[in-house]
Coordinates of C-alpha atoms in Angstrom, one line a residue:
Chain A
X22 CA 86.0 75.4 135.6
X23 CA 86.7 71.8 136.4
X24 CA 84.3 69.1 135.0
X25 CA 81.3 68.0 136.3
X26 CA 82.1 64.6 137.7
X27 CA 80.4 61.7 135.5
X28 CA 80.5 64.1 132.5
X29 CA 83.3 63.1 129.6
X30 CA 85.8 65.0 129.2
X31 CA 85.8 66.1 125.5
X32 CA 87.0 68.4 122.9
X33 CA 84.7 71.5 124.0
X34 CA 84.9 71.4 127.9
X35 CA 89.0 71.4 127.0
X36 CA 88.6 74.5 124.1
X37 CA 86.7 76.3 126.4
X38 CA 89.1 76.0 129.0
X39 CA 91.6 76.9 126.9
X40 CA 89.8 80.0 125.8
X41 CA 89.7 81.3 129.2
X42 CA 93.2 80.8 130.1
X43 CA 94.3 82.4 126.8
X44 CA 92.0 85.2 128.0
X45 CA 93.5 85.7 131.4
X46 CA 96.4 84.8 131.3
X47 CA 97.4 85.9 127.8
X48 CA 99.1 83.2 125.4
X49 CA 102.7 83.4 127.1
X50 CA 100.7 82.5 130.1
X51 CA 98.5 79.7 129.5
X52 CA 99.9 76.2 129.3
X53 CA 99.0 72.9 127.9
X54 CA 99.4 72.1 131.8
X55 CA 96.9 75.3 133.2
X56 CA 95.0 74.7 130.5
X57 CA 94.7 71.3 131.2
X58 CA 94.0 71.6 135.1
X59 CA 91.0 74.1 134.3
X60 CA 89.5 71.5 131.8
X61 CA 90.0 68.9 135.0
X62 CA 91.5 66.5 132.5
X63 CA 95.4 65.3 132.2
X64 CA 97.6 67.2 129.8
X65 CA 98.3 64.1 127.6
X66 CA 94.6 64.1 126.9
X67 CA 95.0 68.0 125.6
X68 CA 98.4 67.0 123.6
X69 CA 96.1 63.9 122.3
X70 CA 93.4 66.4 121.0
X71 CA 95.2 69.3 120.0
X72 CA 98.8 69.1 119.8
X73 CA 100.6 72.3 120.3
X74 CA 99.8 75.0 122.2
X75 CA 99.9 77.0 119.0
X76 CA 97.0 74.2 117.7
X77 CA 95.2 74.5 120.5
X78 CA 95.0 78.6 120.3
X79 CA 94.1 78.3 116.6
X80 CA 91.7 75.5 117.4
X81 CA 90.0 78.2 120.1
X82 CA 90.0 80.6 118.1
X83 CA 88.3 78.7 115.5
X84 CA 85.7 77.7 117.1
X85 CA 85.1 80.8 117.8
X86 CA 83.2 82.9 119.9
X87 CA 82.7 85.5 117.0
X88 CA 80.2 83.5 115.3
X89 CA 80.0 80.0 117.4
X90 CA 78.8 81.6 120.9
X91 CA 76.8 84.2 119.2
X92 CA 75.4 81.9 116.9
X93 CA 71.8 82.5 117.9
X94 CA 72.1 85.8 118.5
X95 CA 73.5 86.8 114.9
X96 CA 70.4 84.7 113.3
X97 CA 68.2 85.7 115.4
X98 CA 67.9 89.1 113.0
X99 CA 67.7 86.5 109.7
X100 CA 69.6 87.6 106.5
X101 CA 68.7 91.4 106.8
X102 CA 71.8 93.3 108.3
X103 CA 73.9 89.9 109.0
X104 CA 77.0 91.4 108.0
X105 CA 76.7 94.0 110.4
X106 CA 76.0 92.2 113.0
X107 CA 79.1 89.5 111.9
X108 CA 81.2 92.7 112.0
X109 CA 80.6 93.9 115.0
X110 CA 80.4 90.7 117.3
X111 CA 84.2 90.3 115.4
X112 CA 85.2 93.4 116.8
X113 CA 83.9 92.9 119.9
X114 CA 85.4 89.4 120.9
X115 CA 88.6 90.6 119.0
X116 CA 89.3 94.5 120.4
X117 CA 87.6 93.3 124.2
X118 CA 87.9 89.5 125.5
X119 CA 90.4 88.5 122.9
X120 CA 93.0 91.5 123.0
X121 CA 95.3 89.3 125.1
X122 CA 95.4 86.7 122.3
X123 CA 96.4 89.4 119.2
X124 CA 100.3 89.2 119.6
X125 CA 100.0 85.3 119.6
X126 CA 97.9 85.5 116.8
X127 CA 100.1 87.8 114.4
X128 CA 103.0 84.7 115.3
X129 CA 100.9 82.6 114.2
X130 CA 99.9 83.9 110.6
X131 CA 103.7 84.6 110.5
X132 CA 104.6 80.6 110.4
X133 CA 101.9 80.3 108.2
X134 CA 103.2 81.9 105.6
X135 CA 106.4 79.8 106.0
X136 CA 105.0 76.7 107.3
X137 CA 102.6 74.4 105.1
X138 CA 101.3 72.6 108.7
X139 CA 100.3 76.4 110.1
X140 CA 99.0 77.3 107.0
X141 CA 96.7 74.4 107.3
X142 CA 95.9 75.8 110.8
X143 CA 95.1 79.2 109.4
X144 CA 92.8 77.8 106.6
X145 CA 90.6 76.6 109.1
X146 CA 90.3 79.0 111.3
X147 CA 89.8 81.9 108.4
X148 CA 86.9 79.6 106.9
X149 CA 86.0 77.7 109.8
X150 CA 83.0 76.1 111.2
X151 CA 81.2 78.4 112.7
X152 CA 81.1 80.6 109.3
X153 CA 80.0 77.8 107.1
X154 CA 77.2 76.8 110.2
X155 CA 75.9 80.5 110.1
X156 CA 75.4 80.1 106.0
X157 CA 73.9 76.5 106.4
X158 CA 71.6 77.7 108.8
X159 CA 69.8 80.4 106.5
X160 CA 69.7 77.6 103.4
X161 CA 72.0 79.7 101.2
X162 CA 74.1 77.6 98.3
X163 CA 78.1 77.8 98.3
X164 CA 78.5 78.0 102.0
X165 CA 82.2 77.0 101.6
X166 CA 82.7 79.8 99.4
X167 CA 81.0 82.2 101.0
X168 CA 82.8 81.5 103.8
X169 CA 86.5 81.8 102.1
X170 CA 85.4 85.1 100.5
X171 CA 84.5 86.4 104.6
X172 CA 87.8 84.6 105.6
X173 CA 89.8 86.4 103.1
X174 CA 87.9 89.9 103.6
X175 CA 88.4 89.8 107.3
X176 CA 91.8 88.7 107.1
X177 CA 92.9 91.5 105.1
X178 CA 91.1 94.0 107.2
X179 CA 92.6 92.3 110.3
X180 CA 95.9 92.9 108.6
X181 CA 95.7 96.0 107.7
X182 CA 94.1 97.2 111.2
X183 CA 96.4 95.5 113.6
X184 CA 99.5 94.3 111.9
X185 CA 100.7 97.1 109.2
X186 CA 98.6 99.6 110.9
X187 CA 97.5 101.2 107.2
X188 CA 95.7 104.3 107.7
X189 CA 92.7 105.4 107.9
X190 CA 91.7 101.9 108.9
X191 CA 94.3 101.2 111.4
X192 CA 92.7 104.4 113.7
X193 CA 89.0 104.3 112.7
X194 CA 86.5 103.7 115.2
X195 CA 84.2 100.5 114.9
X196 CA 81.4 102.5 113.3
X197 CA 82.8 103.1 110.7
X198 CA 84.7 100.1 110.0
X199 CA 81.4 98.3 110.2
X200 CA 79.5 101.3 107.8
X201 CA 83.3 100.4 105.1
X202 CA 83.2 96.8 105.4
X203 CA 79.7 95.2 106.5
X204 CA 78.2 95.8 102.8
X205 CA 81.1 93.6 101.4
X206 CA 80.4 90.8 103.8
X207 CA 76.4 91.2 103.1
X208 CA 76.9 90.7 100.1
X209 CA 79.3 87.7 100.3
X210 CA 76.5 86.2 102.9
X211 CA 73.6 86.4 101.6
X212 CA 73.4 87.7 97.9
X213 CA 73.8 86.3 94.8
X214 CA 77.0 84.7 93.4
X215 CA 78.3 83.3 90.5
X216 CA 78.2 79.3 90.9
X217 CA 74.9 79.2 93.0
X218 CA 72.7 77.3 90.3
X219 CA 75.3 74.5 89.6
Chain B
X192 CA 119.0 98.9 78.8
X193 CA 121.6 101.4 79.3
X194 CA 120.6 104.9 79.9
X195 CA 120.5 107.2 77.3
X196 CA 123.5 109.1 76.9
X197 CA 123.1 112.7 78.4
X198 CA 119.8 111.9 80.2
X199 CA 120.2 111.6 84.3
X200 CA 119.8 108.4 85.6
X201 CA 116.8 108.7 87.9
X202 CA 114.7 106.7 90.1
X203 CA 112.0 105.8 87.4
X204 CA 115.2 104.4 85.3
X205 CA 116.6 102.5 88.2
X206 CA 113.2 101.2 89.0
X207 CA 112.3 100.0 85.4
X208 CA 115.5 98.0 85.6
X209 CA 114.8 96.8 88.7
X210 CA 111.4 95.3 87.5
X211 CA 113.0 94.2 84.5
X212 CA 115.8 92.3 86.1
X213 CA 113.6 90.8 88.4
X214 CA 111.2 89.3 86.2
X215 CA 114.0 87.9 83.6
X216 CA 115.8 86.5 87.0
X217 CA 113.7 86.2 89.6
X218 CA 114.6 87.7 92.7
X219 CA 117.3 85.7 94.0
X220 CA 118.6 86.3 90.6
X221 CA 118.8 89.8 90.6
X222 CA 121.5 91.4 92.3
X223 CA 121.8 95.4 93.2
X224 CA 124.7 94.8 90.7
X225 CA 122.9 93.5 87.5
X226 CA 120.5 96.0 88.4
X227 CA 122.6 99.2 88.3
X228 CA 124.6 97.7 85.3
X229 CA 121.0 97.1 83.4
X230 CA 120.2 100.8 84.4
X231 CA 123.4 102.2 83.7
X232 CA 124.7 103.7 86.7
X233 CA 126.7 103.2 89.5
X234 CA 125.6 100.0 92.0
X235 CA 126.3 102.9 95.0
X236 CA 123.3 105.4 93.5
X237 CA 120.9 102.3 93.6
X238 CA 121.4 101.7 97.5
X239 CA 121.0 105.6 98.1
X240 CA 117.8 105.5 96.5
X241 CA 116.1 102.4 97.7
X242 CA 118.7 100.3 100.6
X243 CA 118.7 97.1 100.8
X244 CA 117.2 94.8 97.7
X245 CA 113.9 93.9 99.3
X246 CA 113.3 98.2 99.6
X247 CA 113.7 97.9 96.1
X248 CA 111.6 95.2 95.4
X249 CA 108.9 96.8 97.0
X250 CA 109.6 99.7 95.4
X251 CA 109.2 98.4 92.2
X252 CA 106.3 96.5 93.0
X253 CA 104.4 99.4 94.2
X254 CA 105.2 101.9 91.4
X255 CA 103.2 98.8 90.2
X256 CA 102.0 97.9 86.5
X257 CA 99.0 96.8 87.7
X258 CA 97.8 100.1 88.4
X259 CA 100.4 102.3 87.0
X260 CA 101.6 101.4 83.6
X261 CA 97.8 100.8 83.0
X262 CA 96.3 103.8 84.4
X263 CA 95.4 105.2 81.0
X264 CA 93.8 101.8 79.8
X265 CA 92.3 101.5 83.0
X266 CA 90.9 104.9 83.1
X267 CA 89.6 104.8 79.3
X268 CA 86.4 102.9 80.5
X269 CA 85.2 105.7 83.2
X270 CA 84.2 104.5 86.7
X271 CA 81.7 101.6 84.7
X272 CA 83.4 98.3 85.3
X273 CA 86.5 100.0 87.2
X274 CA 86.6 97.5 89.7
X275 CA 86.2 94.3 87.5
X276 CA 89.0 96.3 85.1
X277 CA 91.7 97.0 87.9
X278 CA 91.0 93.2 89.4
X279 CA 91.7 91.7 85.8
X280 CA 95.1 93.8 85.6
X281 CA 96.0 92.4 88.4
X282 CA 95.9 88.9 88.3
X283 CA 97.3 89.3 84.8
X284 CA 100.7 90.9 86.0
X285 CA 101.0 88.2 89.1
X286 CA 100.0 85.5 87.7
X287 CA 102.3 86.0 84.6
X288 CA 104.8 88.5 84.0
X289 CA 105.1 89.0 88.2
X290 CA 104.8 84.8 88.9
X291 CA 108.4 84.9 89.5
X292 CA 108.5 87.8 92.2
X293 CA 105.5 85.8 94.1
X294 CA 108.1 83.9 96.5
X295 CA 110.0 86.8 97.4
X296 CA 106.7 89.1 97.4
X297 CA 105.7 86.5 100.7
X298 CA 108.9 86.4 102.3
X299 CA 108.3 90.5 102.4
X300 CA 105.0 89.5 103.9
X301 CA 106.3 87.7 106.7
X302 CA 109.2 90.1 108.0
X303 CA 106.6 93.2 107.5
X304 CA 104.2 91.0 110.7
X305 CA 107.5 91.4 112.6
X306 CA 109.4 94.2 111.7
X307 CA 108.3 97.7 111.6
X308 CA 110.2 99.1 109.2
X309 CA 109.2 95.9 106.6
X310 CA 105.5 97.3 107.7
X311 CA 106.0 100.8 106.9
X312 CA 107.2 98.8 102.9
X313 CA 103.8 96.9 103.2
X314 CA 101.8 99.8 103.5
X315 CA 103.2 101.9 101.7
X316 CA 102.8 99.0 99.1
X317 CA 99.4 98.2 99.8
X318 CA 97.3 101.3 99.2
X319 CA 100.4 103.1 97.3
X320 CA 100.6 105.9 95.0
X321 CA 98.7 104.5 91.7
X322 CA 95.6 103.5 93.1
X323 CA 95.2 106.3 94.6
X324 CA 96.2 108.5 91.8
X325 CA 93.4 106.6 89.4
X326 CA 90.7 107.6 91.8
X327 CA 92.0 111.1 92.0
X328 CA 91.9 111.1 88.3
X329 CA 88.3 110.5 88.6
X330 CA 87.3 113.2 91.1
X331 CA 86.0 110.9 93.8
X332 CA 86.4 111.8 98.0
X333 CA 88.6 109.9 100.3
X334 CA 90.6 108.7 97.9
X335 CA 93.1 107.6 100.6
X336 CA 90.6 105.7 102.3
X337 CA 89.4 104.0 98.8
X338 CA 92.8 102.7 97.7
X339 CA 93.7 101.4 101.8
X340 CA 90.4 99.6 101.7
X341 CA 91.3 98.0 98.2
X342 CA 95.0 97.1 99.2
X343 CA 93.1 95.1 102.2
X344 CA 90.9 93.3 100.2
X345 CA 93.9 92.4 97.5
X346 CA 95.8 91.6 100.4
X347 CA 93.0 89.2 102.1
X348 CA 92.6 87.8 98.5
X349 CA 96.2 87.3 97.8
X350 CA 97.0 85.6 101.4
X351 CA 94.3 83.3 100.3
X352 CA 94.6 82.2 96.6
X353 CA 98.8 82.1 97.1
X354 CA 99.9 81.7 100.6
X355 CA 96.7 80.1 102.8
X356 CA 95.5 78.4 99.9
X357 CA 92.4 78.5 101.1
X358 CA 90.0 76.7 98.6
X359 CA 88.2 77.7 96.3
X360 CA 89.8 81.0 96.2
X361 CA 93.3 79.1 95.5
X362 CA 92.5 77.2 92.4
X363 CA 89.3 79.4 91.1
X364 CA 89.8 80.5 87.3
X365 CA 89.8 84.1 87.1
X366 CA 87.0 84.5 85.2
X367 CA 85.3 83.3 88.5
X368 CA 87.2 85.2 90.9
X369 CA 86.9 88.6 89.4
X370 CA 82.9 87.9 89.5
X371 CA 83.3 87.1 92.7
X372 CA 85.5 90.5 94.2
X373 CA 85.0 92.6 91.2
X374 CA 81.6 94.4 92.6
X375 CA 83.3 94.9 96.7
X376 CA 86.1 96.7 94.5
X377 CA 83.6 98.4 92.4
X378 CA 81.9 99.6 95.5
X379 CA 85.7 100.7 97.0
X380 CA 86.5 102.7 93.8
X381 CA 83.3 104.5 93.1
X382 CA 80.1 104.4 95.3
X383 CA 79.6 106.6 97.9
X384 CA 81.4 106.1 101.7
X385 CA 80.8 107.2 105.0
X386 CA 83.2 110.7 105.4
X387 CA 82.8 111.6 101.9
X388 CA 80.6 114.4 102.7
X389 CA 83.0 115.9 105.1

């Protein structure tokens, strides 16, 4: 995991890091420190980039393998069926690689209901880059929006799944979550909406 | 506000005081006291009922006016327009006569991602009895499933237009936001799901 020598370390080789020690070692776990050794850089440069380890989870999870890594993959199809396959590369990274990570997580949308600077954190990561990239990249107007009206739809399904555990979405298998939920986020990807012309 | 004379004081009493009380005083405001005296009984038959304040609160909110003081106005259009009907209810009890319930509404958020019991509040809250009693009234399948999939796309939409502030969900007018959720509700409340057939 350590840097190639005569490469810079930056921003992704450190996120990357941190994704994988989140991932193996849970978040209790990981440290700025382990985090920082993996990345091969010192852990004032991590603290310089990302502040908290709470930032730095948010800030891996953000720029996240849902959509970032799988990127090509999800366009690969084009518009037809992108919700789908948003859905279900979500519940993959989320219910295999990033299980670990849930717990720390739910914390975290707990201080940002309390806290302005975590709900900040939150914000980005709901309607964060990799969303907005995935809407550029198929030319469709409003990305920002349409990436808020994902970010709030899969935050209240990630809500109701994992944190209140309402039923029958809480227990449902991921077919037919995806068969519920992947019309909505069609339609907030690719179709129509109000605003598109101005 | 006093009970009638000879009637039983009841839940439904207790409750509309409740809601009353909260509005006129917010909810730090509001005592279990001023309650039971606006309803006319005993403070002791109030915490029987419901416990502590925030059970009532909940309570209160989920025998909700959105859906249930407006069932018969919402169900007076048939399933046409259903969605866009119950969104526009909705924003018009929280964002005025409920405005003042907001803070404590998120501070019942938070200690439902730690606490079960708070949870069991939320969901109960979430996809609660009125919702699922107007899609009963009109004859559709699942109608547990329909109203926990609406609860999680109000509750996505309310985490971002009050508590993430996630733009521009937080500051859209409602004309705009109901064009923008009305038709995923729609779908929710009336088109055919996986599981209906069996």
């Amino acid at each position: 995991m350590g840097r190639t020598p005569g490469s810079p370390p930056n921003r992704e080789s450190i996120l990357a890091a941190a994704r994988q020690q989140f991932i193996e070692r849970g978040y209790d776990g990981a440290t700025i420190r382990s985090i920082a050794a993996a990345a091969g850089v010192d852990p004032a440069l991590v603290h310089h980039y990302f502040g908290t380890k709470d930032q730095l989870l948010l800030a891996a999870l953000q720029q996240l393998a849902v959509v970032e890594e799988s990127l090509p993959r999800l366009l690969a199809g084009g518009a037809d069926g992108l919700g789908e396959r948003v859905l279900r590369a979500t519940f993959e990274a989320y219910e295999t690689s990033y299980q670990p990570m849930l717990a720390a997580l739910v914390g975290l949308v707990r201080s940002a209901i309390t806290h302005d600077d975590a709900a900040g954190l939150l914000r980005d990561g709901l309607a964060g880059g990799g969303l907005v990239r995935l809407i550029e990249a198929l030319d469709l107007p409003q990305p920002r929006l349409r990436a808020a009206l994902i970010g709030s739809e899969l935050f209240g399904l990630a809500m109701a799944r994992y944190v209140v555990h309402l039923e029958p979405i809480a227990s449902a298998d991921i077919d037919l979550l995806v068969a519920w939920y992947a019309p909505t986020l069609q339609r907030y990807l690719t179709q129509p909406l109000p605003g598109d012309d101005t």
